[in-house]
mmCIF file of C-alpha atoms in Angstrom:
data_model
loop_
_atom_site.group_PDB
_atom_site.id
_atom_site.type_symbol
_atom_site.label_atom_id
_atom_site.label_comp_id
_atom_site.label_asym_id
_atom_site.label_seq_id
_atom_site.Cartn_x
_atom_site.Cartn_y
_atom_site.Cartn_z
ATOM 1 C CA UNK S 1 -8.567 10.624 -12.636
ATOM 2 C CA UNK S 2 -7.063 9.830 -9.238
ATOM 3 C CA UNK S 3 -3.886 11.286 -7.782
ATOM 4 C CA UNK S 4 -2.195 9.505 -4.890
ATOM 5 C CA UNK S 5 0.375 10.707 -2.373
ATOM 6 C CA UNK S 6 2.035 8.362 0.114
ATOM 7 C CA UNK S 7 3.627 9.391 3.398
ATOM 8 C CA UNK S 8 4.783 7.865 6.657
ATOM 9 C CA UNK S 9 7.882 6.024 5.585
ATOM 10 C CA UNK S 10 11.149 6.217 7.468
ATOM 11 C CA UNK S 11 13.853 4.342 9.310
ATOM 12 C CA UNK S 12 12.794 1.925 12.025
ATOM 13 C CA UNK S 13 14.462 -0.847 13.988
ATOM 14 C CA UNK S 14 13.467 -4.442 13.443
ATOM 15 C CA UNK S 15 10.382 -5.236 15.495
ATOM 16 C CA UNK S 16 9.123 -1.683 15.244
ATOM 17 C CA UNK S 17 6.057 -0.251 13.554
ATOM 18 C CA UNK S 18 5.173 2.286 10.910
ATOM 19 C CA UNK S 19 1.900 3.468 9.458
ATOM 20 C CA UNK S 20 1.858 4.532 5.837
ATOM 21 C CA UNK S 21 -0.850 6.795 4.493
ATOM 22 C CA UNK S 22 -2.087 7.156 0.946
ATOM 23 C CA UNK S 23 -4.120 10.294 0.347
ATOM 24 C CA UNK S 24 -6.151 10.475 -2.832
ATOM 25 C CA UNK S 25 -7.794 13.180 -4.842
ATOM 26 C CA UNK S 26 -10.597 12.326 -7.178
ATOM 27 C CA UNK S 27 -14.329 12.058 -7.006
ATOM 28 C CA UNK S 28 -14.513 8.296 -7.491
ATOM 29 C CA UNK S 29 -11.923 7.245 -4.925
ATOM 30 C CA UNK S 30 -14.445 5.472 -2.723
ATOM 31 C CA UNK S 31 -15.176 3.109 -5.604
ATOM 32 C CA UNK S 32 -11.516 2.261 -6.215
ATOM 33 C CA UNK S 33 -9.691 -0.770 -4.938
ATOM 34 C CA UNK S 34 -6.423 0.466 -3.439
ATOM 35 C CA UNK S 35 -3.385 -1.738 -3.449
ATOM 36 C CA UNK S 36 -0.047 -1.486 -1.715
ATOM 37 C CA UNK S 37 3.085 -2.604 -3.530
ATOM 38 C CA UNK S 38 6.739 -2.533 -2.581
ATOM 39 C CA UNK S 39 10.002 -2.627 -4.460
ATOM 40 C CA UNK S 40 13.302 -3.534 -2.872
ATOM 41 C CA UNK S 41 16.597 -2.647 -4.598
ATOM 42 C CA UNK S 42 17.264 -4.957 -7.514
ATOM 43 C CA UNK S 43 13.893 -6.680 -7.214
ATOM 44 C CA UNK S 44 10.580 -6.576 -9.019
ATOM 45 C CA UNK S 45 7.741 -4.512 -7.618
ATOM 46 C CA UNK S 46 5.739 -6.841 -5.373
ATOM 47 C CA UNK S 47 2.054 -6.792 -4.485
ATOM 48 C CA UNK S 48 1.611 -6.510 -0.701
ATOM 49 C CA UNK S 49 -2.130 -6.211 -0.234
ATOM 50 C CA UNK S 50 -5.309 -4.441 -1.203
ATOM 51 C CA UNK S 51 -8.568 -3.099 0.140
ATOM 52 C CA UNK S 52 -11.911 -2.837 -1.617
ATOM 53 C CA UNK S 53 -13.617 0.470 -2.226
ATOM 54 C CA UNK S 54 -15.974 0.094 0.704
ATOM 55 C CA UNK S 55 -13.219 -1.214 2.956
ATOM 56 C CA UNK S 56 -15.184 -4.358 3.569
ATOM 57 C CA UNK S 57 -12.661 -6.672 2.008
ATOM 58 C CA UNK S 58 -8.919 -6.728 2.509
ATOM 59 C CA UNK S 59 -6.159 -9.064 1.442
ATOM 60 C CA UNK S 60 -2.451 -9.254 2.253
ATOM 61 C CA UNK S 61 0.208 -11.652 1.089
ATOM 62 C CA UNK S 62 1.314 -14.488 3.328
ATOM 63 C CA UNK S 63 4.690 -12.987 4.180
ATOM 64 C CA UNK S 64 3.053 -10.006 5.922
ATOM 65 C CA UNK S 65 -0.096 -11.680 7.212
ATOM 66 C CA UNK S 66 -0.526 -11.038 10.919
ATOM 67 C CA UNK S 67 1.877 -8.082 10.764
ATOM 68 C CA UNK S 68 0.423 -5.694 8.152
ATOM 69 C CA UNK S 69 -3.128 -4.366 8.107
ATOM 70 C CA UNK S 70 -4.838 -2.259 5.466
ATOM 71 C CA UNK S 71 -7.689 0.112 6.272
ATOM 72 C CA UNK S 72 -9.317 3.133 4.702
ATOM 73 C CA UNK S 73 -11.272 6.225 5.648
ATOM 74 C CA UNK S 74 -13.210 7.318 2.592
ATOM 75 C CA UNK S 75 -14.363 10.487 4.324
ATOM 76 C CA UNK S 76 -10.688 11.488 4.400
ATOM 77 C CA UNK S 77 -9.849 9.935 1.027
ATOM 78 C CA UNK S 78 -7.104 8.011 2.804
ATOM 79 C CA UNK S 79 -5.902 4.425 2.870
ATOM 80 C CA UNK S 80 -3.530 3.184 5.549
ATOM 81 C CA UNK S 81 -0.959 0.421 5.736
ATOM 82 C CA UNK S 82 -0.200 -0.397 9.348
ATOM 83 C CA UNK S 83 3.052 -2.334 9.565
ATOM 84 C CA UNK S 84 4.008 -4.026 12.824
ATOM 85 C CA UNK S 85 6.841 -6.379 13.773
ATOM 86 C CA UNK S 86 8.873 -5.067 10.885
ATOM 87 C CA UNK S 87 11.730 -7.145 9.533
ATOM 88 C CA UNK S 88 14.789 -6.196 7.524
ATOM 89 C CA UNK S 89 13.271 -7.914 4.492
ATOM 90 C CA UNK S 90 10.414 -5.388 4.580
ATOM 91 C CA UNK S 91 12.859 -2.695 3.499
ATOM 92 C CA UNK S 92 11.603 -1.247 0.213
ATOM 93 C CA UNK S 93 9.926 1.684 -1.443
ATOM 94 C CA UNK S 94 6.216 1.328 -0.793
ATOM 95 C CA UNK S 95 3.661 2.473 -3.342
ATOM 96 C CA UNK S 96 -0.090 2.776 -3.217
ATOM 97 C CA UNK S 97 -2.110 2.363 -6.372
ATOM 98 C CA UNK S 98 -5.769 2.560 -7.357
ATOM 99 C CA UNK S 99 -7.791 0.386 -9.669
ATOM 100 C CA UNK S 100 -11.347 0.104 -10.914
ATOM 101 C CA UNK S 101 -10.994 -3.658 -10.512
ATOM 102 C CA UNK S 102 -10.296 -5.975 -7.606
ATOM 103 C CA UNK S 103 -6.839 -7.220 -8.468
ATOM 104 C CA UNK S 104 -3.458 -8.361 -7.202
ATOM 105 C CA UNK S 105 -1.859 -7.649 -10.565
ATOM 106 C CA UNK S 106 0.326 -4.590 -10.968
ATOM 107 C CA UNK S 107 -0.791 -3.987 -14.542
ATOM 108 C CA UNK S 108 -4.411 -3.567 -13.532
ATOM 109 C CA UNK S 109 -3.680 -0.577 -11.322
ATOM 110 C CA UNK S 110 -4.094 2.627 -13.283
ATOM 111 C CA UNK S 111 -3.011 5.269 -10.790
ATOM 112 C CA UNK S 112 0.156 5.278 -8.683
ATOM 113 C CA UNK S 113 1.723 7.368 -5.974
ATOM 114 C CA UNK S 114 5.360 8.411 -5.967
ATOM 115 C CA UNK S 115 6.376 5.955 -3.257
ATOM 116 C CA UNK S 116 7.732 6.269 0.259
ATOM 117 C CA UNK S 117 10.912 4.632 1.544
ATOM 118 C CA UNK S 118 10.742 2.195 4.440
ATOM 119 C CA UNK S 119 14.048 1.062 5.894
ATOM 120 C CA UNK S 120 14.198 -1.527 8.655
ATOM 121 C CA UNK S 121 17.504 -1.844 10.449
ATOM 122 C CA UNK S 122 18.438 -5.162 12.039
#
């Protein structure tokens, strides 16, 4: 069992930066792939990126490539989403999720945080 808590969201101007944190409890966290998803009002929840258990492999979608970076510190049971050059279209509730598999598919993530709101003003 893994419990996840996100933090770090807020209101930022376009072009600004935020760093989201996802703190996990659970003995097997270092073996879990952690994904970041986001959901804008009226839209489906969208996969943003993921990081492997060891942190050696990361992936982000094209629309955030070069702006968002995912990292993790397993000693702190924490995964980070560094978001730079934010745009208004990045406005959404951001969720972290954990999976035993390497996946970009929402349904393969078993554990979810409560979400943190990111609002980018233009």
